[in-house]
Coordinates of C-alpha atoms in Angstrom, one line a residue:
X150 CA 35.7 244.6 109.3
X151 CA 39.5 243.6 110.5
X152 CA 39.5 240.4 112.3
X153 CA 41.9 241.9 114.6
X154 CA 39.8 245.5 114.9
X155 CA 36.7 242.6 115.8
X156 CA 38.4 241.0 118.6
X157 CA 37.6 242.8 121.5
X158 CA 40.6 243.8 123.6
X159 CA 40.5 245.0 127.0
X160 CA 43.8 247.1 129.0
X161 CA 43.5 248.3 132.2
X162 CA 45.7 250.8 133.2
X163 CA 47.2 254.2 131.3
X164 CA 50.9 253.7 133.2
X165 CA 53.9 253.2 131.7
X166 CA 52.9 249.3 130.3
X167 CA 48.8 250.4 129.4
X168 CA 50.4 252.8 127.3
X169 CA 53.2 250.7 125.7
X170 CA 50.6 247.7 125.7
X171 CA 47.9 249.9 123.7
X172 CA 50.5 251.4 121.3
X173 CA 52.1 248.0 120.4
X174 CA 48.5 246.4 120.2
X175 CA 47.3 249.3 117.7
X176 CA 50.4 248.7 115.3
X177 CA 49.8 245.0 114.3
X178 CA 45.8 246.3 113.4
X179 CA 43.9 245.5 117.1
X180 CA 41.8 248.6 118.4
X181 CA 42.0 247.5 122.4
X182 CA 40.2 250.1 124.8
X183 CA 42.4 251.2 128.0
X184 CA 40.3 252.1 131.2
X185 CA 42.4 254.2 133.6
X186 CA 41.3 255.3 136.7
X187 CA 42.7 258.6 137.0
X188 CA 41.8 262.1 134.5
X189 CA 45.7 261.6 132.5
X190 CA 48.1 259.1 131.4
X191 CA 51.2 258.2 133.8
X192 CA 49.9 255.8 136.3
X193 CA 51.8 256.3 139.5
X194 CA 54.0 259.6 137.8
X195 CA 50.9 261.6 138.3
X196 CA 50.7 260.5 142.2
X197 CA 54.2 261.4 143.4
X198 CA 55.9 263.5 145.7
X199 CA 56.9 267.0 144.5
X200 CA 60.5 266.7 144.7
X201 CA 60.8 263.2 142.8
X202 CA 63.1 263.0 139.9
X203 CA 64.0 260.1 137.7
X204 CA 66.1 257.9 139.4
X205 CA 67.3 256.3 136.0
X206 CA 69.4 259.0 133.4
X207 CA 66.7 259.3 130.8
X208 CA 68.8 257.3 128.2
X209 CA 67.9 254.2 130.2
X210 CA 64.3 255.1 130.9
X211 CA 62.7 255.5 127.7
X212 CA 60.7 253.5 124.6
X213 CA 63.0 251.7 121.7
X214 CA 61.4 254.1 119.7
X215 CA 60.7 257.9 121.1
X216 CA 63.7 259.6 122.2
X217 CA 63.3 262.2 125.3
X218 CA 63.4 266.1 123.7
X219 CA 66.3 267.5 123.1
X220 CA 67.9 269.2 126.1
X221 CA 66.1 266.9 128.6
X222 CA 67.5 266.7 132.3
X223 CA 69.3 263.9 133.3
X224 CA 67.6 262.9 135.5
X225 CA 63.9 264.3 134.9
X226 CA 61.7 265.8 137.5
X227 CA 58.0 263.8 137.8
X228 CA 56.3 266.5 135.4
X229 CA 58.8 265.6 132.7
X230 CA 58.4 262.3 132.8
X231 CA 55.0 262.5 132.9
X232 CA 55.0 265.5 129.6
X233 CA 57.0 262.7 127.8
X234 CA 54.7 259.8 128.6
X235 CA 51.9 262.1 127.2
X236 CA 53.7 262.9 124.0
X237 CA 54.6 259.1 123.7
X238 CA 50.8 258.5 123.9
X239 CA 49.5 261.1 121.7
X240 CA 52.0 260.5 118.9
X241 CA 51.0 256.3 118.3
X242 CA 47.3 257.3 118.8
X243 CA 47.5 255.9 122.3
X244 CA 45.3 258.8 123.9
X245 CA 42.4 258.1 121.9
X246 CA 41.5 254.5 123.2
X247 CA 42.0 255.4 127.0
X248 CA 38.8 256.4 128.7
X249 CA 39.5 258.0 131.6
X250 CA 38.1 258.0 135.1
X251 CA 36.9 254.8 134.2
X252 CA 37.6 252.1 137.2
X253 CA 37.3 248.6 136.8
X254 CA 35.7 247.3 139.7
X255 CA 35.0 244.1 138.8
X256 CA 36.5 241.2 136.5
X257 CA 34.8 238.1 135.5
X258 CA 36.1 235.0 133.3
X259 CA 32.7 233.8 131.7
X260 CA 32.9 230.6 129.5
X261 CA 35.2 227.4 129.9
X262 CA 38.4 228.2 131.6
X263 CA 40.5 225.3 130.1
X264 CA 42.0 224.3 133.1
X265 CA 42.0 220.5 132.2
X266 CA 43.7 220.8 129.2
X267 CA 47.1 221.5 128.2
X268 CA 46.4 224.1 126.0
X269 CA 46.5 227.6 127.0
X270 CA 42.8 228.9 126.8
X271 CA 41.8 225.1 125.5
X272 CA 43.4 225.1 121.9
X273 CA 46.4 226.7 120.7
X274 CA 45.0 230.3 119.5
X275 CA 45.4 233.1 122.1
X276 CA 42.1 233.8 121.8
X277 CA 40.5 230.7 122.3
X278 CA 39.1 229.7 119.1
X279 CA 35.4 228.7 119.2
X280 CA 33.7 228.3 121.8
X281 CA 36.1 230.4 124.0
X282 CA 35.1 232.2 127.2
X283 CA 35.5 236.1 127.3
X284 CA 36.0 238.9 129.8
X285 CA 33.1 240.6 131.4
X286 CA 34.4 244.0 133.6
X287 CA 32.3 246.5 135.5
X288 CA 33.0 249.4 134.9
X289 CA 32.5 252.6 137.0
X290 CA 32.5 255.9 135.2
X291 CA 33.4 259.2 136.6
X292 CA 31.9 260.1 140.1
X293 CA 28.4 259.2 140.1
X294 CA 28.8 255.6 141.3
X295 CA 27.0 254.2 138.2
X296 CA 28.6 251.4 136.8
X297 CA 28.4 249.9 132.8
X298 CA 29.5 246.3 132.2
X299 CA 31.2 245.1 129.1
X300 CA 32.3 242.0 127.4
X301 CA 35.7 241.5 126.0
X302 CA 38.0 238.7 124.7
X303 CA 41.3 239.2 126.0
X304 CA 41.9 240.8 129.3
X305 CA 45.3 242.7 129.7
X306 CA 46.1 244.1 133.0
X307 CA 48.8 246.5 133.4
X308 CA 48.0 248.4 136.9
X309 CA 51.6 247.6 138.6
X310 CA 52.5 245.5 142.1
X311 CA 49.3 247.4 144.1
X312 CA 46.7 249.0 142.1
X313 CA 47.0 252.2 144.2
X314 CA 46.1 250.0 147.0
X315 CA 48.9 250.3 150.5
X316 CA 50.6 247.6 151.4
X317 CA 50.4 247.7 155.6
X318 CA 51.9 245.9 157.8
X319 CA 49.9 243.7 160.4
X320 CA 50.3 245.2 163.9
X321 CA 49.4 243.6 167.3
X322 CA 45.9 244.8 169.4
X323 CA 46.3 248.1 170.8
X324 CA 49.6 248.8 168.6
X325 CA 48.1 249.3 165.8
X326 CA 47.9 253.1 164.4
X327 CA 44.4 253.5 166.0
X328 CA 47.0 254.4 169.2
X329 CA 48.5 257.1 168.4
X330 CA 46.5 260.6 168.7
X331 CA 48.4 262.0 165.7
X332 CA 48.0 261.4 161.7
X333 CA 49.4 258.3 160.2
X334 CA 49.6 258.0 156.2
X335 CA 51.2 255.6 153.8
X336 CA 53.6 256.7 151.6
X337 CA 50.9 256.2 148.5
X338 CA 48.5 258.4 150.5
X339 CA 51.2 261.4 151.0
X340 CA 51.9 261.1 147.5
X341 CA 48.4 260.9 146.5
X342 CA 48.3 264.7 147.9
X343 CA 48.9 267.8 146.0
X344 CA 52.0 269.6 146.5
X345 CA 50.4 272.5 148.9
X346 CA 48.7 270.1 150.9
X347 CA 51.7 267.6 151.5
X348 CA 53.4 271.1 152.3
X349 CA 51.0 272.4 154.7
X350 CA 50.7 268.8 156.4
X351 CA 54.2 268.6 157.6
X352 CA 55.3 272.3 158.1
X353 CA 55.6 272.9 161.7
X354 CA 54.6 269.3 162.9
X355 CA 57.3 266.5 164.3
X356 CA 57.1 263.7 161.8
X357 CA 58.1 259.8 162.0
X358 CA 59.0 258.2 158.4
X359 CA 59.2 254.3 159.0
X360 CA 60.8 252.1 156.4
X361 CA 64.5 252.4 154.3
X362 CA 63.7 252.9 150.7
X363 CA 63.6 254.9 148.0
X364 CA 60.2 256.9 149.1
X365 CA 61.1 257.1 152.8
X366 CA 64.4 258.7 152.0
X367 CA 62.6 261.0 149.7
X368 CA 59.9 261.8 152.0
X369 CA 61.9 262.4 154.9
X370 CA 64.3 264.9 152.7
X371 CA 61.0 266.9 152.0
X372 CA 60.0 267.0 156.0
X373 CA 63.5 268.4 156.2
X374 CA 63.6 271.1 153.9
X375 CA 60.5 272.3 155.3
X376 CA 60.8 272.5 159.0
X377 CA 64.7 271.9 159.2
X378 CA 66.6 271.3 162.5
X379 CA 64.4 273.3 164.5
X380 CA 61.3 270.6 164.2
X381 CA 63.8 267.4 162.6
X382 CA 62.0 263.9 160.6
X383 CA 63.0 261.0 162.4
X384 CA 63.4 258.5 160.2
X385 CA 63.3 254.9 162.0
X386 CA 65.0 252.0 160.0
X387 CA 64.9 248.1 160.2
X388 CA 67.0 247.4 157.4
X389 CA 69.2 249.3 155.0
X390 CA 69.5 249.9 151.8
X391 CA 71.9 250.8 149.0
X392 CA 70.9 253.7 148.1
X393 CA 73.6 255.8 146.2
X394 CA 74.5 259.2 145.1
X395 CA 75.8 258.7 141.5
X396 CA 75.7 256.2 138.8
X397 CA 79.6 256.4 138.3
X398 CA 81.8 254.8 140.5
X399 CA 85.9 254.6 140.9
X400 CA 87.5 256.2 137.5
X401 CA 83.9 257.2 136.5
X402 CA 83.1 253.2 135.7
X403 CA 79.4 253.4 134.8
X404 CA 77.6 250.3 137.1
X405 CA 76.3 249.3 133.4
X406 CA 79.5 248.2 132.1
X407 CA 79.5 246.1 135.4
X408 CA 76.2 244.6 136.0
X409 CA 74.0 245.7 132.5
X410 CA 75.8 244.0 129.9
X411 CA 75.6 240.4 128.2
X412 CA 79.5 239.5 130.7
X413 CA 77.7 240.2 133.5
X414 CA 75.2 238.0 133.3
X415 CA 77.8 235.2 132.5
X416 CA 78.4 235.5 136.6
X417 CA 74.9 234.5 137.3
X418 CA 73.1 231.1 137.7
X419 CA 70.2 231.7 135.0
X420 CA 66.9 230.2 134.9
X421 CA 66.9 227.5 131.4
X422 CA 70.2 228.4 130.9
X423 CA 71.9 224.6 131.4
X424 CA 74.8 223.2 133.4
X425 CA 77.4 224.6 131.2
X426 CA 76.4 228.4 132.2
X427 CA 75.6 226.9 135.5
X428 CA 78.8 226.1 135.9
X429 CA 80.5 229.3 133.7
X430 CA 79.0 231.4 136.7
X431 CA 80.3 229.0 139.4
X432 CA 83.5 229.5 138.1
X433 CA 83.3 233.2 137.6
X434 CA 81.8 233.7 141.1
X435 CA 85.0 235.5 142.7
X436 CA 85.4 238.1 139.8
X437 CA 81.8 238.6 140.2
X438 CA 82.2 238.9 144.3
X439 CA 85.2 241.0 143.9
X440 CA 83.2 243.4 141.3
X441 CA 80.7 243.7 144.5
X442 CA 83.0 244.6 146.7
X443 CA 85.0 247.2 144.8
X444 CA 81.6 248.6 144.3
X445 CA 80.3 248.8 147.9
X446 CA 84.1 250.3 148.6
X447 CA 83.7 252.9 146.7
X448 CA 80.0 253.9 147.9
X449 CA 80.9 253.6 151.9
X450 CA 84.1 255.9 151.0
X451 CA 81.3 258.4 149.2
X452 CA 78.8 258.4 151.3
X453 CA 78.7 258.6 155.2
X454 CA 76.4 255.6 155.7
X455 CA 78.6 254.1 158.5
X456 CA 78.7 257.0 160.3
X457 CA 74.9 257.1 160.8
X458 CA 74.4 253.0 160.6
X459 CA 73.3 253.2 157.5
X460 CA 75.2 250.4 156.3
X461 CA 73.3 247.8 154.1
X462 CA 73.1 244.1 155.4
X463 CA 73.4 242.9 152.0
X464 CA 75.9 243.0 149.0
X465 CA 75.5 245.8 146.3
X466 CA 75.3 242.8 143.8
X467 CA 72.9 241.3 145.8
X468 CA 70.7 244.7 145.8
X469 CA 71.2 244.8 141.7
X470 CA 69.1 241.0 141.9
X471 CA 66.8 242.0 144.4
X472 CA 65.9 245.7 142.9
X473 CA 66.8 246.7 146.2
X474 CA 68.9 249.8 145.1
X475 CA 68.4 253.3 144.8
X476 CA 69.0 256.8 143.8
X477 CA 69.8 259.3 147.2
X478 CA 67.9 262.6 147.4
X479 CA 70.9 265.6 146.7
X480 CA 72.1 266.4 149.9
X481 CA 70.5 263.8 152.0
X482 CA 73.3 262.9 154.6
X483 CA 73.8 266.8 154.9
X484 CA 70.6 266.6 155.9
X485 CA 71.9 264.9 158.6
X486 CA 74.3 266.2 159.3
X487 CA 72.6 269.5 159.9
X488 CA 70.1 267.6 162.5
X489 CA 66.7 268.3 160.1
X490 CA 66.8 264.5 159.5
X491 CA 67.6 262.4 162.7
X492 CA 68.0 258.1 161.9
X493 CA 66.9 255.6 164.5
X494 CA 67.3 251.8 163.6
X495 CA 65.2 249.4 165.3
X496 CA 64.2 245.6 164.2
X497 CA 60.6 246.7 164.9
X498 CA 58.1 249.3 166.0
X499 CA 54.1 249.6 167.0
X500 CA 52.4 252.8 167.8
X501 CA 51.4 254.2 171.2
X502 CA 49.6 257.6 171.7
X503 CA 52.4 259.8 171.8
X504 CA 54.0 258.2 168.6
X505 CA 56.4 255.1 167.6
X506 CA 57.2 252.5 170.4
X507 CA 60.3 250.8 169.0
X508 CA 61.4 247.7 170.4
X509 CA 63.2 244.0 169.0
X510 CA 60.9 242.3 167.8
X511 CA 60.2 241.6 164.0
X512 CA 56.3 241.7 162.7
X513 CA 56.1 240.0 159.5
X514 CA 54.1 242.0 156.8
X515 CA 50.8 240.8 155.4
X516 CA 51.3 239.4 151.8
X517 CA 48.1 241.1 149.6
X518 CA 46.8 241.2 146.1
X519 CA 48.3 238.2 144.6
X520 CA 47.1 236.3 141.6
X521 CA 47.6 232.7 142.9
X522 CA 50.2 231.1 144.8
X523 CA 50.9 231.5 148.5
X524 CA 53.6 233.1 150.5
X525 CA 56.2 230.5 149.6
X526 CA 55.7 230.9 146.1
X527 CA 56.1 233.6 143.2
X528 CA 53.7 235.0 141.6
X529 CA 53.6 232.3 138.8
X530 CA 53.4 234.1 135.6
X531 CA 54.9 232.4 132.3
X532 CA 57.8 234.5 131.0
X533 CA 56.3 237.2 133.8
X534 CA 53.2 237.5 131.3
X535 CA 50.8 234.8 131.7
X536 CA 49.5 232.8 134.0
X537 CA 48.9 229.1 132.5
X538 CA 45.8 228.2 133.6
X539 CA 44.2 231.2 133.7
X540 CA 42.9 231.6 130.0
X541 CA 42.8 235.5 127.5
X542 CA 44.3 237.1 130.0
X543 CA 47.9 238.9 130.2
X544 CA 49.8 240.4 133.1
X545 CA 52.4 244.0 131.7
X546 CA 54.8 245.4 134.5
X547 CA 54.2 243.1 137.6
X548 CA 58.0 242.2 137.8
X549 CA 60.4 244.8 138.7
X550 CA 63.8 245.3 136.7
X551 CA 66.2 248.2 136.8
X552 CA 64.8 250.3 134.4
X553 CA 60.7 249.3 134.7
X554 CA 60.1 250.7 131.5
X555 CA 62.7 249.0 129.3
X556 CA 61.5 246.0 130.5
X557 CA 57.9 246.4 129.9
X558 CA 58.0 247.7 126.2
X559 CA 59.3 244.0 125.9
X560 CA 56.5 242.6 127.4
X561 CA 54.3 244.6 125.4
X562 CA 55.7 243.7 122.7
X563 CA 56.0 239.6 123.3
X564 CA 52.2 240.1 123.9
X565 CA 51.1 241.6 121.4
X566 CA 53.2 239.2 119.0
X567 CA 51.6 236.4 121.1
X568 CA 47.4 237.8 120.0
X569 CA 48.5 238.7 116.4
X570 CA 49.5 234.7 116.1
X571 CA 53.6 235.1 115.6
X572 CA 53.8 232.2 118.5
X573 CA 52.0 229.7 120.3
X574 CA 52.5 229.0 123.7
X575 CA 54.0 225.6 124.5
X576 CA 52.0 222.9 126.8
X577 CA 50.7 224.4 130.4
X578 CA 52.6 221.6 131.7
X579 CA 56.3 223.0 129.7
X580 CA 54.8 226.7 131.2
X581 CA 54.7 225.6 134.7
X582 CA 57.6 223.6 134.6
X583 CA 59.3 227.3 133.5
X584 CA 58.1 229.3 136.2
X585 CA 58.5 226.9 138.7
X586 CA 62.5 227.0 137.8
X587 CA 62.1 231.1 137.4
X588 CA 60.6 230.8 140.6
X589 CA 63.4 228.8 142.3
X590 CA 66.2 231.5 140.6
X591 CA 63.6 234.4 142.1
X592 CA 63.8 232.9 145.7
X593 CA 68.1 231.8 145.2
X594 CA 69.1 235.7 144.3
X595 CA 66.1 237.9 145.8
X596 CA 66.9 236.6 149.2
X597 CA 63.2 237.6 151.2
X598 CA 62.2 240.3 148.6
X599 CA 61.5 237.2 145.9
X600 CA 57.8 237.6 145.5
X601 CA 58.8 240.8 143.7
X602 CA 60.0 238.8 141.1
X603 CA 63.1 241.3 140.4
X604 CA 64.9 240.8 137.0
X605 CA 67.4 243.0 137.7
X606 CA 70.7 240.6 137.4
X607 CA 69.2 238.7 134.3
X608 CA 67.4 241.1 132.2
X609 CA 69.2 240.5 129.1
X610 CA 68.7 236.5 129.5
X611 CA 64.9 237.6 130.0
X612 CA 64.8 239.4 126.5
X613 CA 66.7 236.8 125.2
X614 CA 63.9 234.5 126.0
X615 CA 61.3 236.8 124.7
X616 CA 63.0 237.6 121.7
X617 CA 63.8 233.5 121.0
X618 CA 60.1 233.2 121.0
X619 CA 59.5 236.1 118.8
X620 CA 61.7 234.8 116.3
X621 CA 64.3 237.3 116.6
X622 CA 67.5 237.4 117.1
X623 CA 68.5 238.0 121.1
X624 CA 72.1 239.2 119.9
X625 CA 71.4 243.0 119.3
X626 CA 74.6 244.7 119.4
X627 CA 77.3 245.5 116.3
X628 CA 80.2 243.6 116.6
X629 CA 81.9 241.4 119.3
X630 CA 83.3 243.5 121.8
X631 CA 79.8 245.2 122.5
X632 CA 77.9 242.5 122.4
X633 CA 79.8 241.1 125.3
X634 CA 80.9 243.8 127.0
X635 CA 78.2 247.2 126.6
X636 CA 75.6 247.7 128.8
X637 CA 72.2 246.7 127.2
X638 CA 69.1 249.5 126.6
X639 CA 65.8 250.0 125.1
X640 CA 67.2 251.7 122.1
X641 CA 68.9 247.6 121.3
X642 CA 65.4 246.1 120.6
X643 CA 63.9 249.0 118.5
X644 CA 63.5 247.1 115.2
X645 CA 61.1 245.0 117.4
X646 CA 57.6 246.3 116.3

C-alpha cells in the first residue's frame, strides 16, 4: 500500500474548506475520511435563510480550478451555491470520502504531545515520525445515539467560527430571554428552519431583530415582505455597519482596484513585512485615508443611511480590515421607507415580558469555543493553520477574509503541501514569535472585532506567505502594471495543486 493512502487522515466538516481540504488531500495520493454532520455537502449553505444570495459576484467566490456554469447569476441564490459546491465535490472524488450524519462528538490527542520541544509534533515530519501520538474521535452515526470511535493520525478541522453552535450574549438575572412570554431565536436557529416554517413563524406576528449585520438585515427584509407595514420588524441597532448596495462605486470604480490588489496593500502596516513597508504605508497613509473617504462619499450619497441613523462609526477602510462589510438586501431602505421595517438604535437591550427593554448600557458578549488564548489574545494559529504546540492537527477557514472561499483553497492547499513533506515548519519558538506579531496587526486594524482574525486588508501578503513556503512564486500576475495594480482572485493561484 501508498504510504500516503496508509496514513490515516481525519477532516471534519463537508463546508466550503472540508471539501477543498479533502480534494487537495486526495490529489497528492492521501485517502482522508470527512465526517459531516449534516445529509449533503455545503456546511452553513444548506442552513440559510430563503432569500440569501451570494454576497460576493461569483468570479470572486469560486475554486482556482472549477469555474461556476455558464450563465450563472451574479450573485447566486443559496441553492446555487450550494448545486456548485456539489458538483465541485463530485467531480475530484470528494463525495465519496464524506460520511454523512456522522458527528464528532468527541476528540482526543493520545500519545506524547511534544509540547517541550521545539519541533512541531516532536521531530520535524508532520506526522510525527515514530513514536507519534494520533487522533482518537467519537463518532456518532445517524440518529440512534450509538457512537463508533476511531483512531487517526492527523486531525484537520474545518467546521468554521461556531460549529453550528450560537454565539449569545450574557444578560443580567431576570433580563435574560426567560422574561419575555414570546419566542426568542438566534439567527442560526431561524436559519436552521425550512423555508415554510420560517414563513409561517413570522407571518402575522410583531417581530424584534437585534444586531447590525449582514443576517439581521437579511432577516428583517424577510419579516417585511411577509407581514409589511401593517405588522412592521423592528430592527434595534447598537452599532452600524457598512453595508452597501453595489460593488461599483463613483465612475463604476470596482472596490477591487481599490482595496484587492498588490497597491493596496502597500498602504497597510503588514505583519513580517519590515520597517521599509512599515514605513512605505506610513507615508502613503493620506492616499489611503482619502481612498476611504471618497468611498464612504459615495455610499452615504447612495444610500439613505443618515436619514435613518444608520451611519457606521467606523471608516469603510476600516470595515474592509475588520470584515465588517456587507452586501444590502435589494430594496432594503424602501423597506423603510414604506414603514414594514422600523430602526431603533440603542447601546443596549435586555428582555422583559412584553419584549425588548432598551436602555444605555453596554453588556459585553461572552467569548466561546476558542482553541487557547484568552479574551486579550487571538486565536493563535501559525499562518491561521496550526497551532504550535498542539501536534497532527490543522485548523481550514477559522479566519475570515473577503471572499471566505478564496482564502481557504490556500489553506487547503498550504496543508496539504505541509503532510505530503514540500515544507517543514520552522521552530515553535519562530511560530509563536509569528502569530504573536499577526496577533498584534489583528488587534491594530480589527479594532474590537480582532479575535476574528479578519484578513481582509492583507490577503495577498497572506498568500504571499503561504506561497513563499510552498516554494512558489507569490508574484502571480502577467506583466507589471497588473501585478501592481489588478485586484487579486482565486483564478491567480490555480497552477497551485
Amino acid at each position: 500500500m501508498d504510504h500516503k493512502a496508509a496514513k490515516r487522515v481525519a477532516i471534519i466538516g463537508a463546508g466550503t474548506s472540508g471539501l477543498a481540504a479533502c480534494k487537495h488531500l486526495l490529489a497528492r495520493g492521501f485517502r482522508p475520511v470527512v465526517f459531516e454532520a449534516g445529509a449533503s455537502v455545503g456546511g452553513l449553505w444548506t442552513r440559510t435563510l430563503a432569500s440569501t444570495r451570494l454576497q460576493s459576484p461569483n468570479a470572486a467566490y469560486r475554486f482556482s480550478d472549477f469555474p461556476w456554469p455558464e450563465g450563472a447569476d451574479t450573485h447566486p441564490r443559496h441553492d446555487q451555491v450550494l448545486e456548485y459546491l456539489a458538483a465541485y465535490a463530485c467531480r475530484f472524488g470528494v463525495e465519496e470520502c464524506v460520511r454523512f450524519r456522522s458527528q464528532v462528538v468527541a476528540a482526543e490527542y493520545v500519545g506524547a504531545d511534544g509540547a517541550d520541544t521545539e519541533m512541531w509534533a516532536g521531530n520535524w515530519e508532520a506526522f510525527g515520525g515514530d513514536g507519534a501520538g494520533r487522533w482518537r474521535l467519537t463518532v456518532r452515526h445517524g440518529d440512534s445515539g450509538a457512537t463508533q470511535e476511531y483512531e487517526f493520525d492527523i486531525l484537520i478541522l474545518c467546521v468554521g467560527r461556531f460549529s453550528g453552535v450560537p454565539n449569545v450574549p450574557a444578560f443580567p438575572p431576570g433580563a435574560d430571554p426567560n422574561a419575555f412570554r414570546g419566542r426568542v431565536l438566534h439567527s442560526m436557529d431561524f436559519s436552521d428552519m425550512d423555508d415554510a416554517n420560517a414563513a409561517a413563524l413570522v407571518k402575522g406576528n410583531r417581530v424584534a431583530v437585534v444586531g447590525s449585520g449582514k443576517s439581521a438585515f437579511d432577516i428583517a427584509a424577510e419579516c417585511a415582505d411577509a407581514n409589511g407595514a401593517e405588522w412592521p420588524c423592528t430592527m434595534v441597532c447598537r452599532s452600524p455597519q457598512w453595508l452597501v448596495h453595489d460593488v461599483d462605486v463613483w465612475g463604476k470604480i470596482n472596490l477591487g482596484y481599490l482595496y484587492m490588489n498588490r497597491f493596496a496593500q502597500l498602504m497597510v502596516r503588514k505583519p513580517g513585512a519590515g520597517l521599509a513597508s512599515s514605513i512605505l504605508a506610513t507615508l502613503l497613509s493620506p492616499l489611503a485615508w482619502l481612498i476611504s473617504k471618497v468611498t464612504e462619499a459615495y455610499y452615504k450619497k447612495a444610500i439613505p443611511m443618515r436619514e435613518y441613523g444608520m451611519e457606521p462609526e467606523i471608516g469603510f477602510a476600516t470595515s474592509i480590515s475588520s470584515c465588517k462589510s456587507g452586501m444590502l438586501p435589494d430594496a432594503f431602505y424602501g423597506r423603510v421607507r414604506g414603514g414594514s421595517v422600523v430602526i431603533r438604535r440603542s447601546r443596549a437591550f435586555s428582555f422583559c415580558e412584553d419584549g425588548l427593554k432598551l436602555r444605555d448600557m453596554f453588556v459585553s458578549p461572552r467569548v466561546k469555543d476558542i482553541v487557547a488564548g484568552s479574551s486579550d489574545t487571538t486565536i493563535p494559529l501559525y499562518r491561521e493553520c496550526v497551532h504550535p504546540r498542539i501536534p497532527q492537527m490543522a485548523v481550514i477557514g477559522y479566519s475570515e477574509s473577503l471572499t471566505n472561499i478564496y482564502t481557504i483553497e490556500m489553506m487547503a492547499k498550504w496543508v496539504a503541501r505541509l503532510l505530503d513533506g514540500a515544507f517543514r515548519l520552522p521552530t515553535v519558538r519562530r511560530m509563536e514569535q509569528s502569530v504573536a506579531e499577526w496577533g498584534r496587526y489583528m488587534r491594530r486594524s480589527n479594532g474590537d472585532r480582532f479575535r476574528r482574525s479578519c484578513l481582509g486588508a492583507v490577503n495577498i501578503w497572506y498568500n504571499d506567505e503561504l506561497c513563499r513556503d510552498m516554494g512558489c512564486d507569490p508574484r502571480r500576475k502577467k506583466g507589471l502594471l497588473a501585478e501592481w495594480f489588478q485586484p487579486y482572485g482565486a483564478v491567480d493561484y490555480a497552477d497551485i495543486q
